Amino acid sequence: MTIRTQLEDLSNEIFLDIFEYLDANDIFFGFTSLNLRISLLLNSIPLHVNIHRTYCRHELEFLCNHLKFHSDQVVSLQVHDQICDQTNVIVYLFHRHDFINLHSCIFYSINSSSKLKIVVEKLSKLPKIVLFRIIQSCNVKEDKLNTSDAFEFSQLILIDTPSTLRSTSLYFHYNHTQIATISKVTTNLTHLQIIFYGTLNDISIYSLIPLLRIHRALRTLCVTIKSTHVMGAYNTNLPNLPFINENDLPISSLLKSFDLQIVMAPCDIYSIGLILHCMPNLYQFVFTFIRDRSLSPFIMDLIHGQNWQEMLTSHVPYLKKFDFHISLLKFDQPLDFDDIVNSFRCLVNLYHQWDMCISRWEYWPNILFVYTDHIHMWTLNYNHLITRRENDIRSITMSDTFYMQSTNISNLNNRQLNFHHHKMDFFMPNDRTTLSIQLPTILPFQNITYIVCHLAYPEPSVIAFLQNATIRLKQILSLFTRDDDDSQKYFDNLSRLVNLSNVDTVEFSRNNDIRRLNVIERVL
């Protein structure tokens, strides 16, 4: 005889196990008002609120109606500030409820509001908060948190730090300059992720020094220094890094892991060394540097391995893991790749399974017939702790100019380019040939899903205007000409760089060279 077990027959322990896998809205929707026993259980369990961007207003109101009687049970909160049909969800939620037992709080994509101060005020009074994060877009234009609200959150977390707070992420664009005026604050913060964003007069790599002076209990630090300054190719009027008294540096003896990203801001081996001097017991260091203008002497120091060896062994003798990702452009002097790779061989035996690669490819910016090298350097085990800049350097990749070299030749065939964005502009001039250089067996650009194919020079408007008269003549003369060899070379060069099976979008740029239209057929 079959014995049927009904839901009401399950033990309290099984119900409690089930509730651990459900967020608050699912629990309220599925179990409210079943019977007195279940209602008593619901009054005793910790609740996890997760309001994601696919929510609708009626779901939010349903949740808030039940939180009137259960807000003191909420221990974790994850809220997207904009849902399908409503914005400022965070303000809406905190205006109605006090989450006095909140342990974990994560806000996504906050929209500034005059009522956000209510949220900050309530957060400051939470007696049990352990984890707090703000995650905005990595794209500055999509970050909707204004300067005033950014200051309030920065002040709360970095200076008026709750004594119970252990981990925080301030992933929004702000300069945090107020920390420079604070002499001493005792905090228990052990994990910090933060962006310093501003002009070169407000932020630099040395913005870390007052931060380390305040938060001496840190064990993990993840920092992005991102400048608003547009560095021209020949701009020599950049602000110099300020003078730092080496005898007055803070010491963060507990810090074990440090992830540093520099985006369009100056730094050199010396300044990095000063920061690392504050971390004598560091175990792991990850460095990312992105610069989209020409080389300068301080950048040349960063691509020489012996400089890194001297600096690292001097300041962080207990370091076991060192990885980097360096992406920059070169307009002028040629680089000796053999010299660069050989200079890094001194690190191969210094760190476990350490290996680095350097690649270059010619790209074409918006200046006619001015080609530039994109230099890309990375280590075998480079793995970012935070989301990197999605489009670090956009360019038109020239077809047969790709080159890669490694400190370990045997590993070269198992390497793919650490290329983080998914869109590539590709161009092959008529006089180019099929790639003849040795490439890794794994295609270098594995992540590309969107390709823009250029069939002719993307000519600046002035030159295009001057050439309009000859274009029509060229079209007439070449109307019935097909160059299958040219189209095959174009396809071969593209397929040796990109995994075409991953590509879901192909765009052909506007061009006036009708002789190469057969390339479209070949690529498709």
Coordinates of C-alpha atoms in Angstrom, one line a residue:
M1 CA 0.0 0.0 0.0
T2 CA 1.4 3.4 -1.0
I3 CA 1.9 5.9 1.8
R4 CA 1.4 9.5 0.7
T5 CA 3.2 12.3 2.6
Q6 CA 1.5 15.7 2.4
L7 CA 3.3 19.0 2.7
E8 CA 1.9 19.6 6.2
D9 CA 3.4 16.3 7.4
L10 CA 7.0 17.4 6.8
S11 CA 9.0 18.1 10.0
N12 CA 10.0 21.6 11.1
E13 CA 13.6 20.7 10.3
I14 CA 12.8 19.9 6.7
F15 CA 10.9 23.2 6.3
L16 CA 13.8 25.1 7.8
D17 CA 16.1 23.5 5.3
I18 CA 13.8 24.4 2.4
F19 CA 13.6 28.0 3.5
E20 CA 17.4 28.3 3.4
Y21 CA 17.2 27.9 -0.4
L22 CA 14.5 30.5 -1.0
D23 CA 14.5 34.2 -0.9
A24 CA 11.9 36.2 1.0
N25 CA 9.5 36.8 -1.9
D26 CA 9.4 33.1 -2.7
I27 CA 8.7 32.2 0.9
F28 CA 5.9 34.8 1.3
F29 CA 4.3 33.8 -2.0
G30 CA 4.4 30.1 -1.4
F31 CA 4.0 29.6 2.3
T32 CA 2.1 32.6 3.9
S33 CA -1.3 31.7 5.5
L34 CA -1.0 28.0 5.0
N35 CA -1.6 27.2 8.7
L36 CA -0.7 28.4 12.2
R37 CA 2.4 26.1 12.4
I38 CA 3.9 27.4 9.2
S39 CA 3.2 31.0 10.2
L40 CA 5.1 30.4 13.4
L41 CA 8.0 29.0 11.5
L42 CA 8.0 32.0 9.2
N43 CA 8.3 34.3 12.2
S44 CA 11.5 32.6 13.3
I45 CA 13.6 32.2 10.2
P46 CA 16.3 34.6 8.8
L47 CA 15.1 36.2 5.5
H48 CA 17.1 37.0 2.4
V49 CA 15.7 39.7 0.2
N50 CA 16.8 39.7 -3.5
I51 CA 15.2 42.3 -5.7
H52 CA 16.7 41.9 -9.2
R53 CA 16.2 44.0 -12.3
T54 CA 13.5 41.8 -13.7
Y55 CA 11.1 42.5 -10.8
C56 CA 7.9 44.4 -11.5
R57 CA 6.3 47.0 -9.2
H58 CA 3.5 44.7 -8.1
E59 CA 6.1 42.2 -6.9
L60 CA 7.9 44.9 -5.0
E61 CA 4.7 46.0 -3.3
F62 CA 3.8 42.4 -2.4
L63 CA 7.2 42.0 -0.8
C64 CA 6.9 45.3 1.2
N65 CA 3.4 44.4 2.5
H66 CA 4.9 41.3 4.1
L67 CA 8.0 43.0 5.3
K68 CA 5.9 45.2 7.5
F69 CA 5.7 42.2 9.9
H70 CA 9.1 40.6 9.1
S71 CA 11.7 43.4 8.4
D72 CA 13.6 42.5 11.7
Q73 CA 14.2 39.0 10.3
V74 CA 16.0 40.3 7.1
V75 CA 19.7 39.4 7.4
S76 CA 20.8 39.9 3.7
L77 CA 19.6 42.4 1.1
Q78 CA 20.5 42.6 -2.6
V79 CA 18.7 45.3 -4.5
H80 CA 18.8 46.6 -8.0
D81 CA 17.7 50.3 -7.8
Q82 CA 15.9 50.1 -11.2
I83 CA 13.4 47.3 -12.0
C84 CA 11.1 46.9 -15.0
D85 CA 8.7 49.7 -14.2
Q86 CA 10.2 51.6 -11.3
T87 CA 13.4 53.5 -10.3
N88 CA 14.8 54.4 -6.8
V89 CA 13.8 51.1 -5.4
I90 CA 16.4 51.4 -2.6
V91 CA 14.9 54.6 -1.3
Y92 CA 11.4 53.1 -1.6
L93 CA 12.5 50.1 0.5
F94 CA 14.4 51.9 3.2
H95 CA 11.7 54.6 3.5
R96 CA 9.3 51.9 4.6
H97 CA 11.4 49.5 6.7
D98 CA 14.1 49.3 9.3
F99 CA 16.4 46.3 8.8
I100 CA 17.8 46.3 12.3
N101 CA 19.4 42.8 12.0
L102 CA 20.9 43.3 8.6
H103 CA 24.3 41.5 8.1
S104 CA 24.8 41.9 4.4
C105 CA 23.7 44.7 2.1
I106 CA 24.5 45.0 -1.7
F107 CA 23.2 47.8 -3.9
Y108 CA 23.3 47.7 -7.7
S109 CA 23.2 50.6 -10.1
I110 CA 22.0 53.3 -7.7
N111 CA 20.2 56.3 -9.2
S112 CA 20.8 59.5 -7.2
S113 CA 17.9 60.9 -5.3
S114 CA 17.3 63.6 -2.8
K115 CA 16.0 60.9 -0.4
L116 CA 19.2 58.8 -0.5
K117 CA 20.3 60.5 2.7
I118 CA 17.6 58.5 4.5
V119 CA 19.2 55.3 3.3
V120 CA 22.7 56.5 4.5
E121 CA 21.3 57.5 7.8
K122 CA 19.6 54.1 8.4
L123 CA 22.7 52.3 7.3
S124 CA 24.8 54.2 9.8
K125 CA 22.6 52.8 12.6
L126 CA 22.7 49.2 11.7
P127 CA 24.3 47.4 14.7
K128 CA 25.2 44.1 12.9
I129 CA 26.3 45.0 9.4
V130 CA 29.3 43.0 8.2
L131 CA 29.2 43.3 4.4
F132 CA 28.3 46.3 2.4
R133 CA 28.7 46.8 -1.4
I134 CA 27.8 49.3 -4.0
I135 CA 28.2 48.0 -7.6
Q136 CA 27.8 50.7 -10.3
S137 CA 28.5 50.4 -14.0
C138 CA 32.2 50.3 -15.0
N139 CA 31.2 52.7 -17.7
V140 CA 31.4 56.3 -16.3
K141 CA 28.5 57.5 -18.4
E142 CA 26.3 54.8 -17.0
D143 CA 27.1 55.5 -13.4
K144 CA 24.1 57.4 -12.1
L145 CA 25.4 58.2 -8.6
N146 CA 26.2 61.9 -8.4
T147 CA 29.1 63.5 -6.5
S148 CA 27.0 64.5 -3.5
D149 CA 25.6 61.0 -2.9
A150 CA 29.0 59.4 -3.6
F151 CA 30.5 61.6 -0.9
E152 CA 27.8 60.5 1.6
F153 CA 28.5 56.8 1.0
S154 CA 32.3 57.3 1.0
Q155 CA 32.1 59.2 4.3
L156 CA 30.0 56.5 5.9
I157 CA 32.2 53.6 4.8
L158 CA 35.7 55.0 4.8
I159 CA 35.6 57.4 7.7
D160 CA 32.5 56.8 9.9
T161 CA 33.1 53.1 9.4
P162 CA 30.7 50.9 11.4
S163 CA 32.6 48.9 13.9
T164 CA 31.0 45.6 12.8
L165 CA 31.8 46.2 9.1
R166 CA 34.4 43.7 7.7
S167 CA 34.0 43.8 3.9
T168 CA 33.0 46.5 1.5
S169 CA 33.0 47.4 -2.2
L170 CA 32.7 51.0 -3.3
Y171 CA 32.6 50.4 -7.0
F172 CA 31.4 53.8 -8.1
H173 CA 33.3 56.7 -9.7
Y174 CA 34.5 59.2 -7.0
N175 CA 37.8 60.7 -5.9
H176 CA 37.4 60.1 -2.1
T177 CA 39.6 63.1 -1.4
Q178 CA 38.2 63.6 2.1
I179 CA 40.2 60.7 3.5
A180 CA 43.4 62.8 3.0
T181 CA 42.3 65.1 5.9
I182 CA 41.8 62.3 8.4
S183 CA 44.8 61.6 10.7
K184 CA 43.6 58.5 12.4
V185 CA 40.5 56.3 12.5
T186 CA 40.4 52.8 14.0
T187 CA 38.4 50.4 11.9
N188 CA 38.0 46.6 11.6
L189 CA 37.7 46.5 7.8
T190 CA 39.5 43.6 6.3
H191 CA 38.4 43.6 2.7
L192 CA 38.0 46.7 0.5
Q193 CA 37.3 47.2 -3.2
I194 CA 37.3 50.8 -4.3
I195 CA 37.6 53.1 -7.4
F196 CA 39.5 56.5 -7.2
Y197 CA 38.1 58.5 -10.1
G198 CA 38.9 62.1 -10.9
T199 CA 41.3 64.6 -12.4
L200 CA 45.0 64.1 -12.1
N201 CA 45.1 66.9 -9.6
D202 CA 42.7 65.0 -7.3
I203 CA 43.8 61.4 -7.7
S204 CA 47.0 59.4 -8.2
I205 CA 48.5 56.2 -7.1
Y206 CA 49.4 58.0 -3.9
S207 CA 45.7 58.3 -3.0
L208 CA 46.3 54.9 -1.4
I209 CA 48.5 56.2 1.3
P210 CA 45.8 57.9 3.5
L211 CA 43.6 54.9 2.8
L212 CA 46.2 52.6 4.2
R213 CA 46.8 54.9 7.1
I214 CA 43.1 54.7 8.2
H215 CA 42.4 51.1 7.5
R216 CA 45.3 49.2 9.0
A217 CA 43.4 45.9 9.5
L218 CA 43.0 45.3 5.8
R219 CA 43.9 41.8 4.5
T220 CA 42.6 42.2 0.9
L221 CA 42.7 45.4 -1.1
C222 CA 41.4 45.9 -4.7
V223 CA 41.9 49.4 -6.1
T224 CA 41.3 51.1 -9.4
I225 CA 42.9 54.5 -10.2
K226 CA 41.0 55.9 -13.2
S227 CA 41.6 59.4 -14.6
T228 CA 39.2 61.7 -16.3
H229 CA 42.2 63.3 -18.1
V230 CA 42.6 62.7 -21.8
M231 CA 46.3 62.2 -22.4
G232 CA 47.3 63.5 -25.7
A233 CA 50.0 61.6 -27.7
Y234 CA 52.5 64.4 -27.2
N235 CA 51.1 66.0 -24.0
T236 CA 54.0 66.9 -21.8
N237 CA 52.0 69.1 -19.3
L238 CA 50.7 66.2 -17.2
P239 CA 50.7 66.9 -13.4
N240 CA 53.7 65.3 -11.7
L241 CA 53.2 62.8 -8.9
P242 CA 53.4 64.6 -5.6
F243 CA 56.4 64.3 -3.3
I244 CA 56.1 61.6 -0.7
N245 CA 58.0 61.3 2.6
E246 CA 59.3 57.8 2.6
N247 CA 59.9 57.9 6.4
D248 CA 56.2 58.7 7.0
L249 CA 54.5 55.8 5.2
P250 CA 51.8 53.7 6.9
I251 CA 52.5 50.0 7.4
S252 CA 49.7 47.5 6.7
S253 CA 51.3 44.4 8.1
L254 CA 48.2 42.3 7.8
L255 CA 47.6 42.9 4.1
K256 CA 48.1 39.7 2.1
S257 CA 46.4 40.4 -1.3
F258 CA 46.6 43.6 -3.4
D259 CA 45.0 44.1 -6.8
L260 CA 45.9 47.4 -8.4
Q261 CA 44.5 48.7 -11.7
I262 CA 45.7 52.0 -13.3
V263 CA 43.6 53.4 -16.1
M264 CA 44.8 56.4 -18.1
A265 CA 46.8 57.7 -15.0
P266 CA 50.5 58.1 -14.6
C267 CA 52.6 55.7 -12.4
D268 CA 56.1 54.4 -12.5
I269 CA 58.2 51.7 -10.8
Y270 CA 59.2 54.1 -8.0
S271 CA 55.6 55.0 -7.1
I272 CA 54.5 51.4 -7.1
G273 CA 57.5 50.5 -4.9
L274 CA 56.5 53.1 -2.4
I275 CA 53.0 51.7 -2.1
L276 CA 54.3 48.1 -1.8
H277 CA 56.7 49.3 0.9
C278 CA 53.5 49.8 3.0
M279 CA 52.7 46.1 2.6
P280 CA 55.8 44.1 3.9
N281 CA 53.9 40.8 4.3
L282 CA 52.1 40.8 0.9
Y283 CA 51.5 37.4 -0.5
Q284 CA 49.7 38.2 -3.8
F285 CA 50.1 41.2 -6.1
V286 CA 48.0 41.7 -9.3
F287 CA 48.8 44.8 -11.5
T288 CA 46.8 46.1 -14.4
F289 CA 47.9 49.1 -16.5
I290 CA 45.9 50.5 -19.4
R291 CA 47.2 53.5 -21.4
D292 CA 45.9 54.5 -24.8
R293 CA 48.5 57.1 -25.8
S294 CA 52.2 57.0 -26.7
L295 CA 55.0 55.7 -24.6
S296 CA 57.0 57.8 -22.2
P297 CA 60.1 57.0 -20.1
F298 CA 58.1 56.1 -17.0
I299 CA 56.1 53.5 -19.0
M300 CA 59.3 52.1 -20.5
D301 CA 60.4 51.3 -17.0
L302 CA 57.2 49.2 -16.5
I303 CA 58.0 46.9 -19.4
H304 CA 61.5 46.0 -18.2
G305 CA 61.5 42.9 -16.1
Q306 CA 64.7 43.6 -14.0
N307 CA 63.1 46.8 -12.7
W308 CA 60.2 44.7 -11.4
Q309 CA 62.6 42.1 -9.8
E310 CA 64.5 44.7 -7.9
M311 CA 61.4 46.5 -6.7
L312 CA 59.5 43.4 -5.7
T313 CA 62.4 41.7 -3.9
S314 CA 63.2 44.9 -2.1
H315 CA 59.7 45.8 -0.8
V316 CA 57.7 42.6 -0.6
P317 CA 60.1 39.7 0.2
Y318 CA 57.3 37.3 1.1
L319 CA 55.5 37.7 -2.2
K320 CA 54.5 34.3 -3.8
K321 CA 52.1 35.3 -6.6
F322 CA 52.8 38.2 -9.0
D323 CA 50.7 38.7 -12.2
F324 CA 50.2 41.7 -14.5
H325 CA 48.3 42.8 -17.5
I326 CA 49.7 45.8 -19.4
S327 CA 48.0 47.3 -22.5
L328 CA 49.3 50.4 -24.2
L329 CA 49.9 52.0 -27.6
K330 CA 53.2 52.9 -29.3
F331 CA 53.5 55.7 -31.9
D332 CA 57.2 56.4 -32.1
Q333 CA 60.3 54.3 -31.1
P334 CA 60.4 50.6 -32.0
L335 CA 60.6 48.1 -29.2
D336 CA 63.0 45.2 -29.0
F337 CA 60.8 42.3 -28.1
D338 CA 63.7 39.9 -27.4
D339 CA 65.2 42.4 -25.0
I340 CA 61.8 42.8 -23.2
V341 CA 61.1 39.1 -22.9
N342 CA 64.7 38.3 -21.8
S343 CA 64.4 41.0 -19.1
F344 CA 61.5 39.1 -17.5
R345 CA 63.2 35.7 -17.4
C346 CA 64.6 36.7 -14.0
L347 CA 61.1 36.3 -12.6
V348 CA 60.5 32.8 -14.0
N349 CA 62.2 31.1 -11.1
L350 CA 61.2 33.7 -8.5
Y351 CA 57.5 32.9 -8.6
H352 CA 55.7 29.5 -8.9
Q353 CA 54.8 28.5 -12.5
W354 CA 55.5 32.1 -13.6
D355 CA 55.5 32.9 -17.3
M356 CA 54.7 36.0 -19.4
C357 CA 53.7 36.8 -23.0
I358 CA 54.0 39.9 -25.1
S359 CA 52.0 40.5 -28.3
R360 CA 51.7 43.3 -30.7
W361 CA 49.6 44.1 -33.7
E362 CA 49.5 47.1 -35.9
Y363 CA 46.3 49.2 -35.8
W364 CA 45.1 52.2 -37.6
P365 CA 43.6 55.1 -35.7
N366 CA 41.7 58.0 -37.2
I367 CA 44.8 59.6 -38.8
L368 CA 45.3 58.6 -42.4
F369 CA 48.3 56.3 -43.1
V370 CA 49.6 56.7 -39.5
Y371 CA 49.9 53.1 -38.1
T372 CA 50.4 52.4 -34.4
D373 CA 51.4 49.3 -32.4
H374 CA 49.1 48.0 -29.7
I375 CA 51.4 46.4 -27.2
H376 CA 49.8 43.8 -24.9
M377 CA 51.7 42.0 -22.0
W378 CA 50.3 39.6 -19.5
T379 CA 51.3 36.7 -17.3
L380 CA 50.2 33.1 -17.5
N381 CA 48.1 33.2 -14.3
Y382 CA 46.7 36.7 -14.6
N383 CA 43.2 36.6 -13.2
H384 CA 41.5 39.8 -12.3
L385 CA 39.7 40.1 -9.0
I386 CA 37.3 42.8 -10.3
T387 CA 35.7 43.5 -13.7
R388 CA 38.2 45.2 -15.9
R389 CA 37.5 48.0 -18.3
E390 CA 35.4 46.5 -21.0
N391 CA 36.8 48.4 -23.9
D392 CA 40.3 49.3 -22.8
I393 CA 41.7 50.3 -26.2
R394 CA 39.5 50.4 -29.3
S395 CA 41.3 50.2 -32.6
I396 CA 41.2 48.9 -36.2
T397 CA 43.4 45.8 -36.2
M398 CA 45.7 45.5 -39.3
S399 CA 45.6 42.0 -40.8
D400 CA 49.1 40.4 -41.0
T401 CA 50.8 42.3 -38.2
F402 CA 50.1 40.1 -35.2
Y403 CA 53.1 38.8 -33.3
M404 CA 53.5 37.0 -30.0
Q405 CA 56.5 36.0 -27.9
S406 CA 56.8 34.3 -24.5
T407 CA 59.4 33.6 -21.8
N408 CA 58.4 29.9 -22.3
I409 CA 58.3 28.9 -25.9
S410 CA 56.8 25.5 -25.2
N411 CA 53.7 27.2 -23.7
L412 CA 53.2 29.6 -26.6
N413 CA 51.0 27.2 -28.6
N414 CA 48.7 26.9 -25.6
R415 CA 48.2 30.6 -25.2
Q416 CA 45.3 32.8 -26.1
L417 CA 45.4 36.6 -25.9
N418 CA 44.0 38.0 -22.7
F419 CA 41.6 40.2 -24.6
H420 CA 38.6 41.3 -22.5
H421 CA 36.3 43.0 -24.9
H422 CA 34.2 41.2 -27.5
K423 CA 34.3 43.6 -30.5
M424 CA 37.0 43.9 -33.1
D425 CA 37.5 46.2 -36.0
F426 CA 39.5 44.4 -38.7
F427 CA 41.2 45.7 -41.9
M428 CA 43.5 44.3 -44.5
P429 CA 45.0 46.8 -47.0
N430 CA 45.2 45.6 -50.6
D431 CA 49.0 45.2 -50.6
R432 CA 49.0 42.9 -47.5
T433 CA 49.7 39.2 -47.8
T434 CA 48.6 36.2 -45.9
L435 CA 50.1 35.8 -42.4
S436 CA 53.5 34.3 -42.6
I437 CA 54.5 34.6 -39.0
Q438 CA 54.2 31.7 -36.5
L439 CA 51.0 32.0 -34.4
P440 CA 49.9 29.9 -31.4
T441 CA 47.8 26.9 -32.4
I442 CA 45.0 28.4 -30.2
L443 CA 43.5 31.4 -32.0
P444 CA 44.7 34.6 -30.2
F445 CA 41.3 36.4 -30.0
Q446 CA 39.0 33.8 -28.5
N447 CA 36.5 36.2 -27.0
I448 CA 35.5 38.1 -30.1
T449 CA 31.8 37.8 -30.9
Y450 CA 31.3 41.0 -33.0
I451 CA 33.5 41.9 -36.0
V452 CA 33.5 45.1 -38.0
C453 CA 35.1 44.4 -41.4
H454 CA 36.7 47.4 -43.1
L455 CA 37.2 47.0 -46.8
A456 CA 38.8 50.3 -47.5
Y457 CA 40.7 53.0 -45.5
P458 CA 38.3 54.8 -43.1
E459 CA 39.3 58.1 -44.6
P460 CA 39.0 61.3 -42.6
S461 CA 36.3 63.6 -43.9
V462 CA 38.6 66.2 -45.5
I463 CA 40.6 63.6 -47.4
A464 CA 37.4 61.8 -48.4
F465 CA 36.0 65.0 -49.8
L466 CA 39.2 65.5 -51.9
Q467 CA 39.0 62.0 -53.2
N468 CA 35.3 62.0 -54.2
A469 CA 36.2 62.8 -57.8
T470 CA 38.5 59.8 -58.2
I471 CA 36.2 57.4 -56.4
R472 CA 33.6 57.5 -59.1
L473 CA 36.2 56.9 -61.8
K474 CA 37.6 54.0 -59.8
Q475 CA 34.2 52.4 -59.4
I476 CA 33.5 52.6 -63.1
L477 CA 36.9 51.1 -64.1
S478 CA 36.6 48.3 -61.5
L479 CA 32.9 47.5 -61.7
F480 CA 33.3 44.1 -63.3
T481 CA 36.5 43.2 -61.7
R482 CA 36.7 40.4 -59.0
D483 CA 39.8 39.7 -57.1
D484 CA 39.1 36.3 -55.5
D485 CA 42.7 36.0 -54.3
D486 CA 42.3 39.2 -52.3
S487 CA 39.1 38.0 -50.7
Q488 CA 40.7 34.7 -49.8
K489 CA 43.7 36.5 -48.2
Y490 CA 41.3 38.7 -46.2
F491 CA 39.4 35.7 -44.9
D492 CA 42.6 33.7 -44.2
N493 CA 44.1 36.5 -42.1
L494 CA 40.9 37.0 -40.2
S495 CA 40.3 33.3 -39.5
R496 CA 43.9 33.0 -38.1
L497 CA 43.3 35.6 -35.5
V498 CA 39.6 35.1 -34.5
N499 CA 37.6 32.1 -33.6
L500 CA 34.9 32.6 -36.2
S501 CA 32.6 30.0 -34.7
N502 CA 32.1 32.3 -31.7
V503 CA 31.1 35.3 -33.9
D504 CA 27.4 36.1 -33.9
T505 CA 27.5 39.6 -35.5
V506 CA 29.4 40.8 -38.6
E507 CA 29.3 44.4 -39.8
F508 CA 30.8 45.8 -43.0
S509 CA 31.8 49.4 -42.6
R510 CA 30.7 52.0 -45.2
N511 CA 33.3 52.2 -47.9
N512 CA 33.6 53.3 -51.5
D513 CA 35.9 50.6 -52.9
I514 CA 33.6 48.5 -55.0
R515 CA 36.5 46.3 -56.1
R516 CA 36.5 44.6 -52.7
L517 CA 32.8 43.8 -52.4
N518 CA 33.6 40.2 -53.1
V519 CA 35.2 40.0 -49.7
I520 CA 31.7 40.2 -48.1
E521 CA 30.7 37.0 -49.9
R522 CA 33.8 35.3 -48.8
V523 CA 33.5 36.3 -45.1
L524 CA 29.8 35.4 -44.9

